[in-house]
Amino acid sequence: MARVKLNGKDLGVVWCAPWRVEVTGAIKAGDNQLEIEVVNRWANRMIGDKQPSAANARTVECPPGFLGGQEIHTGRFTFSTSDPYEQQSPLLPSGLLGPLQLLTQLPETAK
């Protein structure tokens, strides 16, 4: 997933193909500032949680219906009932993985 901003205007989040946002209301002549905030993949976060305890370990109070409401000390950030990853699992490709393109479309009257 990625959040896209152009010249400070939030253009939304893309999470599936075709991975496009409309920039017409935000683009201007001359220099523009493009910001793309990319989220890591869930599998990579789960693998990261298998690494030695982080310095930012914290105490979390569970809701009453989860683990009986007990407090747990954890350095983990994720929880899943299915976790197929190990500490040595390879990280999956993540991030902005490809060329960024600015596509133009002619107005209907010019076609």
Short mmCIF file of C-alpha atoms in Angstrom, two decimals:
data_model
loop_
_atom_site.label_atom_id
_atom_site.label_comp_id
_atom_site.label_asym_id
_atom_site.label_seq_id
_atom_site.Cartn_x
_atom_site.Cartn_y
_atom_site.Cartn_z
CA MET A 1 0.00 0.00 0.00
CA ALA A 2 1.13 3.53 -0.63
CA ARG A 3 -0.18 7.00 0.22
CA VAL A 4 0.52 9.56 -2.50
CA LYS A 5 0.80 13.33 -2.02
CA LEU A 6 1.59 15.91 -4.66
CA ASN A 7 2.44 19.47 -3.64
CA GLY A 8 1.02 18.78 -0.19
CA LYS A 9 -2.34 17.53 -1.51
CA ASP A 10 -3.26 14.02 -0.35
CA LEU A 11 -4.24 12.03 -3.44
CA GLY A 12 -5.25 8.94 -1.49
CA VAL A 13 -4.03 5.40 -0.93
CA VAL A 14 -3.42 2.79 -3.61
CA TRP A 15 -3.39 -0.85 -2.60
CA CYS A 16 -3.95 -2.83 -5.80
CA ALA A 17 -3.32 -2.68 -9.54
CA PRO A 18 -3.31 -0.52 -11.58
CA TRP A 19 -1.57 1.50 -8.80
CA ARG A 20 -2.60 4.88 -10.20
CA VAL A 21 -3.80 8.18 -8.76
CA GLU A 22 -5.32 11.18 -10.51
CA VAL A 23 -3.01 14.21 -10.24
CA THR A 24 -4.95 16.77 -12.28
CA GLY A 25 -6.07 18.87 -9.30
CA ALA A 26 -2.62 18.90 -7.68
CA ILE A 27 -0.04 19.18 -10.46
CA LYS A 28 1.28 22.57 -11.51
CA ALA A 29 3.57 23.98 -14.17
CA GLY A 30 7.23 23.91 -13.17
CA ASP A 31 8.59 22.08 -10.13
CA ASN A 32 6.33 19.74 -8.16
CA GLN A 33 6.92 17.86 -4.91
CA LEU A 34 5.85 14.21 -4.99
CA GLU A 35 5.67 12.19 -1.74
CA ILE A 36 5.02 8.45 -1.71
CA GLU A 37 4.72 6.74 1.69
CA VAL A 38 5.05 2.98 1.22
CA VAL A 39 3.98 0.36 3.77
CA ASN A 40 6.10 -2.72 4.39
CA ARG A 41 4.66 -6.17 3.80
CA TRP A 42 2.98 -7.98 6.71
CA ALA A 43 5.26 -11.00 6.31
CA ASN A 44 8.35 -8.78 6.76
CA ARG A 45 6.89 -7.28 9.96
CA MET A 46 6.21 -10.79 11.30
CA ILE A 47 9.78 -11.88 10.47
CA GLY A 48 11.07 -8.70 12.14
CA ASP A 49 9.16 -9.61 15.28
CA LYS A 50 11.09 -12.89 15.43
CA GLN A 51 14.40 -11.03 15.83
CA PRO A 52 15.99 -10.49 19.27
CA SER A 53 13.92 -8.30 21.58
CA ALA A 54 13.90 -4.64 20.64
CA ALA A 55 14.84 -1.87 23.02
CA ASN A 56 11.28 -0.59 22.72
CA ALA A 57 9.68 -3.62 24.37
CA ARG A 58 6.56 -2.58 26.23
CA THR A 59 3.81 -3.86 28.48
CA VAL A 60 0.43 -4.30 26.81
CA GLU A 61 -2.86 -4.83 28.62
CA CYS A 62 -4.99 -7.29 26.66
CA PRO A 63 -8.74 -6.73 26.33
CA PRO A 64 -10.88 -8.95 28.62
CA GLY A 65 -11.78 -11.41 25.83
CA PHE A 66 -8.15 -11.89 24.75
CA LEU A 67 -5.74 -13.85 26.94
CA GLY A 68 -8.05 -13.20 29.89
CA GLY A 69 -7.21 -9.50 29.98
CA GLN A 70 -3.73 -10.16 31.34
CA GLU A 71 -0.76 -7.85 30.84
CA ILE A 72 2.03 -9.13 28.63
CA HIS A 73 5.56 -7.80 28.15
CA THR A 74 6.41 -7.82 24.47
CA GLY A 75 8.73 -6.43 21.82
CA ARG A 76 6.40 -7.73 19.13
CA PHE A 77 4.12 -5.52 17.09
CA THR A 78 2.11 -8.20 15.30
CA PHE A 79 -0.17 -11.04 16.24
CA SER A 80 -1.67 -13.71 14.05
CA THR A 81 -3.23 -17.11 14.66
CA SER A 82 -1.24 -18.38 11.66
CA ASP A 83 2.45 -17.53 11.49
CA PRO A 84 4.46 -19.57 8.97
CA TYR A 85 7.64 -17.45 9.31
CA GLU A 86 10.82 -18.16 11.24
CA GLN A 87 13.57 -15.84 12.50
CA GLN A 88 15.77 -16.76 9.51
CA SER A 89 13.01 -16.51 6.87
CA PRO A 90 14.11 -14.29 3.97
CA LEU A 91 12.45 -10.89 3.77
CA LEU A 92 10.09 -10.41 0.82
CA PRO A 93 10.61 -7.61 -1.73
CA SER A 94 8.93 -4.46 -0.47
CA GLY A 95 8.93 -0.75 -1.10
CA LEU A 96 8.69 1.27 -4.29
CA LEU A 97 9.66 -1.45 -6.77
CA GLY A 98 9.61 -0.04 -10.22
CA PRO A 99 9.64 2.98 -12.41
CA LEU A 100 7.35 5.84 -11.59
CA GLN A 101 5.54 7.17 -14.65
CA LEU A 102 3.52 10.31 -15.24
CA LEU A 103 0.88 9.46 -17.83
CA THR A 104 -1.06 12.05 -19.76
CA GLN A 105 -4.50 11.67 -21.23
CA LEU A 106 -5.86 13.93 -23.94
CA PRO A 107 -9.20 15.59 -23.28
CA GLU A 108 -12.17 13.98 -25.04
CA THR A 109 -12.48 16.99 -27.38
CA ALA A 110 -8.90 16.52 -28.67
CA LYS A 111 -9.34 12.85 -29.63
#
